[in-house]
Tab-separated table of C-alpha atoms and ligand atoms in Angstrom:
chain	number	residue	atom	x	y	z
A	288	MET	CA	-12.713	24.031	11.649
A	289	THR	CA	-11.119	26.284	8.825
A	290	SER	CA	-10.683	24.871	5.628
A	291	ALA	CA	-6.871	25.058	5.832
A	292	ALA	CA	-7.166	22.646	9.073
A	293	ARG	CA	-9.538	20.063	7.337
A	294	THR	CA	-8.172	16.831	6.621
A	295	ARG	CA	-7.968	15.763	2.864
A	296	VAL	CA	-8.368	12.607	1.759
A	297	LEU	CA	-7.658	11.609	-1.575
A	298	THR	CA	-8.152	8.253	-3.545
A	299	GLY	CA	-8.208	6.979	-7.376
A	300	ILE	CA	-9.846	4.095	-9.108
A	301	THR	CA	-8.184	2.828	-12.474
A	302	THR	CA	-10.961	2.501	-15.117
A	303	THR	CA	-10.010	-0.707	-16.687
A	304	GLY	CA	-12.711	-3.149	-15.091
A	305	THR	CA	-16.595	-3.949	-14.044
A	306	PRO	CA	-16.973	-3.353	-10.095
A	307	HIS	CA	-17.550	-6.516	-8.508
A	308	LEU	CA	-18.709	-7.339	-4.993
A	309	GLY	CA	-14.999	-7.758	-3.806
A	310	ASN	CA	-14.269	-3.927	-4.938
A	311	TYR	CA	-17.571	-3.073	-3.224
A	312	VAL	CA	-16.895	-4.456	0.321
A	313	GLY	CA	-13.232	-3.771	-0.049
A	314	ALA	CA	-13.140	-0.553	-1.124
A	315	ILE	CA	-16.392	1.429	-2.499
A	316	ARG	CA	-18.346	0.587	0.604
A	317	PRO	CA	-15.921	1.686	3.649
A	318	THR	CA	-14.809	4.770	1.394
A	319	VAL	CA	-18.508	5.941	0.687
A	320	GLN	CA	-19.009	5.657	4.482
A	321	ALA	CA	-15.636	7.379	5.326
A	322	SER	CA	-16.714	9.865	2.660
A	323	ARG	CA	-19.381	11.317	5.176
A	324	ASP	CA	-17.211	12.313	7.490
A	325	ALA	CA	-17.709	15.925	8.100
A	326	SER	CA	-14.475	16.884	9.277
A	327	THR	CA	-12.597	15.550	6.129
A	328	ASP	CA	-12.531	16.627	2.346
A	329	GLY	CA	-12.703	14.192	-0.278
A	330	PHE	CA	-11.242	13.703	-3.548
A	331	TYR	CA	-12.180	10.776	-5.604
A	332	PHE	CA	-11.102	10.156	-8.994
A	333	LEU	CA	-11.195	7.806	-11.718
A	334	ALA	CA	-7.644	7.239	-13.036
A	335	ASP	CA	-8.168	7.029	-16.901
A	336	TYR	CA	-4.607	7.855	-17.349
A	337	HIS	CA	-3.265	4.934	-15.494
A	338	ALA	CA	-5.758	2.656	-17.100
A	339	LEU	CA	-4.166	3.558	-20.748
A	340	ILE	CA	-0.924	1.810	-18.959
A	341	LYS	CA	-2.868	-1.547	-18.493
A	342	CYS	CA	-5.391	-1.450	-21.425
A	343	ASP	CA	-5.126	-0.602	-25.138
A	344	GLU	CA	-9.135	-1.191	-25.749
A	345	PRO	CA	-10.861	2.346	-26.084
A	346	ALA	CA	-14.230	1.197	-25.734
A	347	ARG	CA	-12.985	-0.587	-22.409
A	348	ILE	CA	-11.710	2.317	-21.012
A	349	GLN	CA	-14.802	4.503	-21.888
A	350	ARG	CA	-17.065	1.725	-20.660
A	351	SER	CA	-15.284	1.089	-17.646
A	352	THR	CA	-15.460	4.768	-16.502
A	353	MET	CA	-18.948	4.982	-17.016
A	354	GLU	CA	-19.680	1.592	-14.705
A	355	ILE	CA	-17.318	3.040	-12.123
A	356	ALA	CA	-18.478	6.637	-12.230
A	357	ALA	CA	-22.357	5.052	-11.911
A	358	SER	CA	-21.037	2.631	-9.226
A	359	TRP	CA	-19.614	5.074	-6.836
A	360	ILE	CA	-22.727	7.568	-6.998
A	361	ALA	CA	-25.247	4.709	-6.938
A	362	SER	CA	-23.230	3.332	-3.524
A	363	GLY	CA	-24.057	6.747	-1.945
A	364	LEU	CA	-20.883	8.564	-2.774
A	365	ASN	CA	-22.340	12.269	-2.940
A	366	PRO	CA	-20.764	14.198	-5.709
A	367	ASP	CA	-22.257	17.662	-3.935
A	368	LYS	CA	-20.250	16.621	-0.555
A	369	VAL	CA	-16.912	15.582	-2.327
A	370	THR	CA	-15.067	16.351	-5.181
A	371	PHE	CA	-15.325	13.716	-7.508
A	372	TYR	CA	-13.831	14.114	-11.196
A	373	ARG	CA	-11.838	11.976	-14.046
A	374	GLN	CA	-8.185	12.546	-14.049
A	375	SER	CA	-7.784	13.316	-17.808
A	376	ASP	CA	-10.240	16.065	-16.864
A	377	ILE	CA	-7.421	17.780	-15.055
A	378	PRO	CA	-4.733	18.792	-17.663
A	379	GLU	CA	-2.947	20.467	-14.590
A	380	ILE	CA	-2.279	16.696	-13.580
A	381	PRO	CA	0.138	15.841	-16.397
A	382	GLU	CA	1.885	18.994	-16.204
A	383	LEU	CA	2.655	18.598	-12.515
A	384	THR	CA	4.014	14.955	-13.683
A	385	TRP	CA	6.398	16.386	-15.635
A	386	LEU	CA	7.755	18.932	-13.180
A	387	LEU	CA	7.936	15.819	-10.527
A	388	THR	CA	9.661	13.637	-13.056
A	389	CYS	CA	12.394	16.160	-13.117
A	390	VAL	CA	13.113	15.637	-9.287
A	391	THR	CA	13.093	12.090	-9.211
A	392	GLY	CA	15.547	9.788	-9.254
A	393	LYS	CA	15.185	7.320	-12.027
A	394	GLY	CA	16.907	4.916	-9.557
A	395	LEU	CA	14.092	5.423	-7.584
A	396	LEU	CA	11.595	4.256	-10.495
A	397	ASN	CA	13.817	1.275	-10.834
A	398	ARG	CA	12.507	0.003	-7.204
A	399	ALA	CA	9.209	0.322	-7.963
A	400	HIS	CA	7.259	-3.144	-7.303
A	401	ALA	CA	5.403	-3.662	-10.489
A	402	TYR	CA	8.267	-2.410	-12.737
A	403	LYS	CA	10.608	-4.487	-10.888
A	404	ALA	CA	8.106	-7.710	-11.307
A	405	ALA	CA	8.209	-7.372	-15.034
A	406	VAL	CA	11.640	-6.832	-15.325
A	407	ASP	CA	12.098	-9.995	-12.997
A	408	LYS	CA	9.666	-12.239	-15.218
A	409	ASN	CA	11.102	-10.868	-18.581
A	410	HIS	CA	14.713	-12.110	-17.214
A	411	GLU	CA	13.241	-15.369	-15.896
A	412	ALA	CA	11.884	-15.855	-19.233
A	413	GLY	CA	15.566	-15.232	-20.998
A	414	LYS	CA	14.004	-12.034	-22.429
A	415	ASP	CA	15.552	-8.604	-22.682
A	416	THR	CA	14.962	-7.155	-19.457
A	417	ASP	CA	12.515	-4.519	-20.812
A	418	ALA	CA	10.758	-6.504	-22.945
A	419	ASP	CA	7.154	-5.325	-23.301
A	420	VAL	CA	7.654	-2.581	-20.674
A	421	THR	CA	6.103	0.827	-21.530
A	422	ALA	CA	7.715	3.734	-20.120
A	423	GLY	CA	4.016	4.549	-18.789
A	424	LEU	CA	4.409	1.316	-16.446
A	425	PHE	CA	7.834	2.771	-15.798
A	426	MET	CA	6.237	6.261	-14.676
A	427	TYR	CA	3.381	4.972	-12.975
A	428	PRO	CA	4.309	6.251	-9.562
A	429	VAL	CA	4.983	9.564	-10.675
A	430	LEU	CA	1.498	10.107	-12.037
A	431	MET	CA	0.493	8.993	-9.365
A	432	GLY	CA	2.498	11.395	-7.272
A	433	ALA	CA	0.972	13.950	-9.264
A	434	ASP	CA	-2.395	12.896	-8.584
A	435	ILE	CA	-1.869	13.193	-5.138
A	436	LEU	CA	0.251	16.257	-4.476
A	437	MET	CA	-1.513	18.182	-6.790
A	438	PHE	CA	-4.294	18.633	-4.054
A	439	LYS	CA	-1.857	18.458	-0.647
A	440	ALA	CA	-3.591	15.456	0.318
A	441	HIS	CA	-3.080	14.166	3.722
A	442	LYS	CA	-4.418	10.785	3.654
A	443	VAL	CA	-4.643	8.091	0.973
A	444	PRO	CA	-6.780	5.212	1.407
A	445	VAL	CA	-5.044	2.386	-0.798
A	446	GLY	CA	-4.682	-1.068	-1.004
A	447	ARG	CA	-1.109	-2.856	0.647
A	448	ASP	CA	0.149	-3.096	-3.072
A	449	GLN	CA	0.010	0.662	-3.543
A	450	ILE	CA	1.755	1.409	-0.202
A	451	GLN	CA	5.197	2.099	-2.135
A	452	HIS	CA	3.564	4.471	-4.140
A	453	ILE	CA	2.400	6.603	-1.535
A	454	GLU	CA	6.012	6.530	-0.295
A	455	MET	CA	7.393	7.682	-3.369
A	456	ALA	CA	4.944	10.516	-3.838
A	457	ARG	CA	6.403	11.630	-0.277
A	458	ASP	CA	9.881	11.257	-1.745
A	459	MET	CA	9.078	13.330	-4.794
A	460	ALA	CA	7.437	15.681	-2.531
A	461	SER	CA	10.225	16.099	-0.110
A	462	SER	CA	12.903	16.515	-3.339
A	463	PHE	CA	10.514	19.031	-4.722
A	464	ASN	CA	10.028	21.153	-1.604
A	465	HIS	CA	13.988	20.729	-0.987
A	466	LEU	CA	14.993	22.234	-4.188
A	467	TYR	CA	12.302	24.926	-4.457
A	468	GLY	CA	10.855	25.658	-1.269
A	469	GLU	CA	7.725	23.765	0.664
A	470	HIS	CA	5.070	23.744	-1.742
A	471	PHE	CA	3.800	20.286	-1.338
A	472	VAL	CA	2.073	18.299	1.507
A	473	LEU	CA	3.777	14.920	2.668
A	474	PRO	CA	0.884	12.442	2.024
A	475	GLU	CA	0.473	9.314	4.479
A	476	ALA	CA	-1.198	5.774	3.087
A	477	VAL	CA	-4.317	4.461	4.815
A	478	ILE	CA	-4.915	0.793	4.892
A	479	GLU	CA	-8.262	-0.463	5.997
A	480	ALA	CA	-6.865	-3.121	7.995
A	481	SER	CA	-10.538	-4.320	9.063
A	482	VAL	CA	-11.441	-5.404	5.767
A	483	SER	CA	-10.685	-9.101	5.068
A	484	LEU	CA	-10.387	-10.014	1.225
A	485	LEU	CA	-13.937	-11.219	-0.142
A	486	PRO	CA	-13.215	-14.617	-1.794
A	487	GLY	CA	-14.396	-15.137	-5.086
A	488	LEU	CA	-16.405	-17.890	-6.998
A	489	ASP	CA	-13.546	-20.425	-6.862
A	490	GLY	CA	-12.549	-19.573	-3.242
A	491	ARG	CA	-9.813	-17.547	-3.947
A	492	LYS	CA	-9.509	-13.837	-3.555
A	493	MET	CA	-12.302	-12.402	-5.471
A	494	SER	CA	-10.210	-10.566	-8.257
A	495	LYS	CA	-10.701	-9.834	-12.352
A	496	SER	CA	-7.174	-11.455	-12.611
A	497	TYR	CA	-8.783	-14.941	-11.254
A	498	ASP	CA	-11.998	-14.371	-13.605
A	499	ASN	CA	-13.813	-15.169	-10.553
A	500	THR	CA	-15.637	-12.261	-9.604
A	501	ILE	CA	-19.473	-11.583	-9.390
A	502	PRO	CA	-20.503	-7.879	-10.694
A	503	LEU	CA	-21.870	-5.772	-8.422
A	504	PHE	CA	-24.570	-4.691	-10.513
A	505	ALA	CA	-25.414	-7.516	-12.807
A	506	PRO	CA	-29.108	-7.895	-12.946
A	507	ALA	CA	-30.611	-9.854	-10.187
A	508	ALA	CA	-31.586	-13.217	-11.920
A	509	GLN	CA	-27.586	-13.368	-13.106
A	510	MET	CA	-26.477	-12.578	-9.727
A	511	ARG	CA	-28.632	-15.543	-8.554
A	512	GLN	CA	-27.259	-17.499	-11.174
A	513	GLN	CA	-23.166	-16.527	-10.351
A	514	ILE	CA	-24.034	-17.037	-6.496
A	515	ALA	CA	-25.432	-20.711	-7.567
A	516	GLY	CA	-21.833	-21.319	-8.885
A	517	ILE	CA	-19.847	-20.241	-5.796
A	518	VAL	CA	-17.736	-23.750	-5.238
A	519	THR	CA	-19.075	-25.737	-1.875
A	520	ASP	CA	-17.868	-29.046	-0.568
A	521	SER	CA	-20.036	-31.726	-1.708
A	522	LYS	CA	-21.862	-32.366	1.567
A	523	ALA	CA	-25.375	-33.511	1.154
A	524	PRO	CA	-28.589	-31.711	2.536
A	525	GLY	CA	-29.004	-32.622	6.130
A	526	GLU	CA	-24.960	-33.278	6.734
A	527	PRO	CA	-23.403	-30.440	9.199
A	528	LYS	CA	-21.190	-28.198	7.328
A	529	ALA	CA	-18.282	-26.159	8.050
A	530	THR	CA	-18.119	-22.550	8.376
A	531	GLU	CA	-14.356	-22.256	8.319
A	532	GLY	CA	-12.926	-22.129	4.826
A	533	SER	CA	-16.524	-21.679	3.143
A	534	ALA	CA	-16.339	-18.904	0.599
A	535	LEU	CA	-20.259	-18.728	0.610
A	536	PHE	CA	-19.975	-18.118	4.328
A	537	GLN	CA	-17.297	-15.475	4.219
A	538	ILE	CA	-19.489	-13.670	1.496
A	539	TYR	CA	-22.392	-13.479	3.648
A	540	GLN	CA	-20.598	-12.433	6.468
A	541	ALA	CA	-19.385	-9.252	4.271
A	542	PHE	CA	-23.022	-8.293	4.262
A	543	ALA	CA	-24.843	-9.775	7.126
A	544	SER	CA	-25.174	-8.189	10.471
A	545	THR	CA	-23.718	-10.273	13.416
A	546	GLU	CA	-26.933	-11.953	14.312
A	547	GLU	CA	-27.547	-12.988	10.849
A	548	THR	CA	-24.274	-14.529	10.431
A	549	THR	CA	-24.560	-16.607	13.942
A	550	ALA	CA	-28.012	-17.602	12.167
A	551	LEU	CA	-26.287	-18.989	9.344
A	552	ALA	CA	-23.634	-20.697	11.105
A	553	GLN	CA	-26.399	-22.429	13.138
A	554	ALA	CA	-27.886	-23.320	9.810
A	555	TYR	CA	-24.641	-24.787	8.700
A	556	ALA	CA	-24.256	-26.815	11.738
A	557	GLN	CA	-28.147	-27.889	11.073
A	558	GLY	CA	-27.263	-29.336	7.584
A	559	ILE	CA	-28.754	-26.685	5.320
A	560	GLY	CA	-28.438	-27.522	1.925
A	561	TRP	CA	-26.080	-26.004	-0.478
A	562	GLY	CA	-28.947	-24.568	-2.891
A	563	ASP	CA	-31.046	-23.337	0.250
A	564	ALA	CA	-27.692	-21.419	1.640
A	565	LYS	CA	-27.028	-20.181	-1.960
A	566	GLN	CA	-30.691	-18.635	-1.807
A	567	VAL	CA	-30.167	-16.939	1.656
A	568	LEU	CA	-26.807	-15.442	0.434
A	569	PHE	CA	-28.572	-14.141	-2.808
A	570	GLU	CA	-31.278	-12.694	-0.828
A	571	ARG	CA	-29.030	-10.685	1.747
A	572	ILE	CA	-27.162	-9.206	-1.008
A	573	ASP	CA	-29.899	-8.595	-2.849
A	574	ARG	CA	-31.687	-6.600	0.150
A	575	GLU	CA	-28.367	-4.417	-0.206
A	576	VAL	CA	-27.559	-3.865	-3.820
A	577	ALA	CA	-31.538	-3.767	-5.277
A	578	PRO	CA	-32.087	-0.028	-4.197
A	579	MET	CA	-28.468	0.726	-5.752
A	580	ARG	CA	-29.442	-1.300	-8.827
A	581	GLU	CA	-31.832	1.037	-9.943
A	582	GLN	CA	-29.669	4.321	-9.736
A	583	TYR	CA	-27.152	2.571	-11.479
A	584	GLN	CA	-29.119	1.672	-14.288
A	585	ALA	CA	-30.275	4.961	-14.099
A	586	LEU	CA	-27.352	6.190	-14.714
A	587	ILE	CA	-26.101	3.581	-17.154
A	588	ASN	CA	-28.763	5.028	-19.196
A	589	ASN	CA	-28.105	8.497	-18.630
A	590	PRO	CA	-24.353	9.157	-19.536
A	591	ALA	CA	-25.017	12.678	-20.442
A	592	GLU	CA	-25.642	13.185	-16.641
A	593	LEU	CA	-22.680	11.017	-15.577
A	594	ASP	CA	-20.393	13.730	-18.031
A	595	ARG	CA	-22.162	16.549	-16.721
A	596	LEU	CA	-21.152	15.594	-12.838
A	597	LEU	CA	-17.802	14.548	-13.620
A	598	LEU	CA	-17.301	17.643	-15.263
A	599	VAL	CA	-18.572	19.754	-12.213
A	600	GLY	CA	-16.345	17.980	-10.263
A	601	ALA	CA	-13.374	18.211	-12.815
A	602	GLU	CA	-14.151	22.167	-12.195
A	603	LYS	CA	-14.055	22.133	-8.701
A	604	ALA	CA	-10.796	20.075	-8.747
A	605	ARG	CA	-9.272	22.674	-11.282
A	606	SER	CA	-10.211	25.449	-8.848
A	607	LEU	CA	-7.398	24.245	-6.886
A	608	ALA	CA	-5.138	22.976	-9.372
A	609	THR	CA	-4.992	26.041	-11.721
A	610	PRO	CA	-3.548	28.550	-9.133
A	611	PHE	CA	-1.315	25.708	-7.470
A	612	ILE	CA	0.454	24.769	-11.088
A	613	ARG	CA	0.757	28.355	-11.770
A	614	GLU	CA	2.531	28.444	-8.080
A	615	LEU	CA	4.810	25.822	-9.142
A	616	ARG	CA	5.671	26.820	-12.585
A	617	HIS	CA	6.782	30.085	-10.885
A	618	ALA	CA	8.804	28.225	-8.554
A	619	VAL	CA	11.010	26.113	-10.879
A	620	GLY	CA	11.697	29.287	-13.074
A	621	LEU	CA	8.975	28.889	-15.979
A	622	ARG	CA	8.105	32.456	-15.423
A	623	ALA	CA	7.114	35.612	-17.314
A	624	LEU	CA	10.325	37.436	-18.556
A	625	SER	CA	9.078	40.670	-17.840
A	626	SER	CA	9.033	39.424	-13.864
A	627	GLY	CA	12.520	40.107	-14.089
A	628	VAL	CA	15.878	38.005	-13.574
A	629	THR	CA	19.476	39.342	-13.044
A	630	ALA	CA	22.669	37.843	-13.682
A	631	GLN	CA	23.314	38.010	-9.918
A	632	ALA	CA	20.344	35.849	-9.180
A	633	VAL	CA	21.722	33.162	-11.535
A	634	LYS	CA	25.055	32.809	-9.626
A	635	GLU	CA	23.256	32.776	-6.187
A	636	ASP	CA	20.979	29.565	-7.691
A	637	LYS	CA	23.992	28.226	-8.897
A	638	VAL	CA	26.372	28.092	-5.822
A	639	ALA	CA	23.650	26.576	-3.780
A	640	LEU	CA	25.361	22.688	-3.700
A	641	SER	CA	26.039	20.395	-0.976
A	642	SER	CA	29.244	18.638	-0.661
A	643	PHE	CA	31.002	15.996	0.783
A	644	LYS	CA	32.943	16.192	4.048
A	645	GLN	CA	35.694	13.680	5.129
A	646	TYR	CA	37.055	13.425	8.639
A	647	ARG	CA	38.595	11.540	11.263
A	648	GLU	CA	37.252	11.095	14.539
A	649	LYS	CA	39.022	10.370	18.248
A	650	ASP	CA	38.255	6.524	17.462
A	651	GLY	CA	40.942	6.613	14.741
A	652	LEU	CA	38.053	5.831	12.317
A	653	PHE	CA	37.383	7.367	8.900
A	654	TYR	CA	34.016	9.202	8.356
A	655	PHE	CA	32.169	11.284	5.570
A	656	LYS	CA	29.280	13.252	5.324
A	657	LEU	CA	27.039	15.296	3.338
A	658	VAL	CA	26.542	18.740	4.053
A	659	SER	CA	23.674	21.160	2.384
A	660	PRO	CA	24.968	24.464	1.581
A	661	GLN	CA	23.096	25.592	4.834
A	662	GLY	CA	25.535	23.387	6.694
A	663	GLN	CA	22.704	20.997	7.292
A	664	THR	CA	23.751	17.273	7.747
A	665	LEU	CA	22.088	15.515	5.292
A	666	LEU	CA	23.942	12.057	5.158
A	667	GLN	CA	26.071	10.816	7.775
A	668	SER	CA	28.913	7.809	7.085
A	669	LEU	CA	29.601	5.283	9.907
A	670	GLY	CA	33.159	4.850	10.633
A	671	PHE	CA	35.532	3.570	8.063
A	672	GLU	CA	39.170	1.602	8.760
A	673	ALA	CA	40.809	3.371	5.719
A	674	PRO	CA	40.420	6.823	4.336
A	675	LYS	CA	40.501	5.077	0.968
A	676	GLU	CA	37.282	3.292	1.925
A	677	ALA	CA	35.491	6.444	2.689
A	678	GLY	CA	36.568	7.749	-0.569
A	679	GLN	CA	35.545	4.974	-2.508
A	680	ALA	CA	32.264	4.859	-1.008
A	681	ILE	CA	32.014	8.316	-1.858
A	682	GLY	CA	32.813	8.010	-5.561
A	683	ARG	CA	29.695	5.099	-5.697
A	684	LEU	CA	27.524	7.899	-4.304
A	685	GLN	CA	28.413	10.077	-6.744
A	686	SER	CA	28.632	7.874	-9.718
A	687	GLU	CA	25.869	5.417	-9.000
A	688	GLY	CA	23.368	7.707	-6.958
A	689	ALA	CA	20.255	5.497	-6.020
A	690	ALA	CA	21.829	2.174	-6.619
A	691	ALA	CA	24.834	3.215	-4.490
A	692	LEU	CA	22.385	4.292	-1.680
A	693	ASP	CA	20.666	0.859	-1.755
A	694	ALA	CA	24.168	-1.235	-2.129
A	695	LEU	CA	25.680	0.953	0.757
A	696	ALA	CA	22.570	1.303	2.967
A	697	HIS	CA	24.295	-0.266	5.847
A	698	LEU	CA	27.368	2.489	6.082
A	699	PHE	CA	24.865	5.196	6.615
A	700	GLN	CA	22.439	6.855	8.951
A	701	PRO	CA	19.751	9.130	7.070
A	702	SER	CA	19.320	12.066	8.974
A	703	THR	CA	15.481	12.440	8.558
A	704	PRO	CA	12.867	9.971	7.553
A	705	ASP	CA	12.644	11.357	4.034
A	706	GLY	CA	16.086	12.075	4.139
A	707	LEU	CA	17.491	9.569	1.585
A	708	ALA	CA	15.226	11.099	-1.269
A	709	VAL	CA	16.791	14.483	-0.327
A	710	VAL	CA	20.249	12.940	-0.598
A	711	LEU	CA	19.253	11.444	-3.756
A	712	THR	CA	18.145	14.913	-5.140
A	713	GLU	CA	21.122	16.460	-4.184
A	714	LEU	CA	23.550	14.038	-5.481
A	715	ILE	CA	21.550	14.297	-8.750
A	716	LYS	CA	21.860	18.125	-8.343
A	717	MET	CA	25.537	17.975	-7.676
A	718	ALA	CA	25.794	15.946	-11.117
A	719	LYS	CA	23.612	18.158	-12.838
A	720	SER	CA	25.792	21.138	-12.069
A	721	VAL	CA	28.922	19.290	-13.254
A	722	ASN	CA	27.400	18.636	-16.730
A	723	LEU	CA	26.332	22.268	-16.954
A	724	ASP	CA	29.553	23.722	-16.477
A	725	LYS	CA	30.902	21.218	-18.999
A	726	LYS	CA	28.729	22.595	-21.614
B	1088	LIG	N1	-2.815	2.935	-8.754
B	1088	LIG	C1	-4.109	2.986	-7.851
B	1088	LIG	C2	-4.382	1.501	-7.905
B	1088	LIG	O1	-3.995	0.638	-8.615
B	1088	LIG	C3	-4.855	3.657	-8.447
B	1088	LIG	C4	-4.385	5.492	-8.148
B	1088	LIG	C5	-4.161	6.162	-9.207
B	1088	LIG	C6	-4.393	6.074	-7.086
B	1088	LIG	N2	-3.708	7.266	-8.663
B	1088	LIG	C7	-4.064	7.483	-7.352
B	1088	LIG	C8	-4.703	5.770	-5.820
B	1088	LIG	C9	-3.757	8.340	-6.259
B	1088	LIG	C10	-4.440	6.612	-4.665
B	1088	LIG	C11	-4.303	8.155	-5.287
B	1088	LIG	O2	-5.156	1.111	-6.882
């Protein structure tokens, strides 16, 4: 396969915590496995700019970056085969973030789940809507869009909570391509369907926010102790135990072969004591983790080597990012003045606006559509009883943009799957041109 035809897979890991068994089973292990697929090019990075949105403790950011980098490499990610880097080592990413910011409707960002959740929480608490909400949280999806679009990723493996962000990245790519020509690849989210979430010490999903995690690379003695703390029922040794709903059993299953799992199920039925079951679980996990733990410790003890590996990765990444951002800057008009520009070219740029067309159909109803300068229908309304209704809908689209697109969604048929982003971009562009003319 030529390099252009290869599938690019990209994912980021926010550097705010210490990797735990849930991260390993749900993300690290399957991703490392997938990274060995010779038909794909993998881009894996430490999302440390994203970490700043959630965390203002410098030492924690630094420590987490080190632990996550060491964990991924110790778990088998091969930095020679993939591009493994730190987001903050790529200055082209914040630069692209700005270019995307200028083609992203604010209304699109208003709808982001994380921002909306913060706003809703404030609302319920009777606080100002935006209390304690940073512009960083609001801009989170744009930075993530830049991460993805910068490397023309086709596939982005993420958790379910991130699907909306990938859709937004597609919207940004569509808008930019629509305005400035085909520069970006439209990415797709990939959801690991087979991975069931690992339960934590208390039986709920293993997660830092529940404080119920077992660190992946804790020393063996500590791991044994933590496993001893997994909740069980109070059945005595000798009493048969249920595998259903047993956190211990589910964790075992994530590490064991089918035969091993069957054997533990039998032991449950025969009344294995919880202490013994925990010993079985510890030994099984340790069998997989112990060899990696050694390399993990070696890396943690040699941070200069981690720095070096990450910088090599950043250099590989920048060999793509640097020429690409140059192309994008040129596309938007951040160009050498000596490359020439005529007054005529300015005029030509300016006339390219979409427009609303209102008309009546044979069915007697009144319709409107938004038509691009090239004559393509971008938005098609359904029929209205009166011309005034159609006019009002157009008015709201012009004054409210994204909000009206949401509120009036039942009245339109977007012409393409990515059509709404393009419509939004056109509405913004039409409004911008009115403002420019006023100045
Ligand atoms: N937001 C992602 C998460 O919390 C991390 C991330 C940042 C990411 N940039 C990305 C994931 C780009 C995929 C692609 O999980």
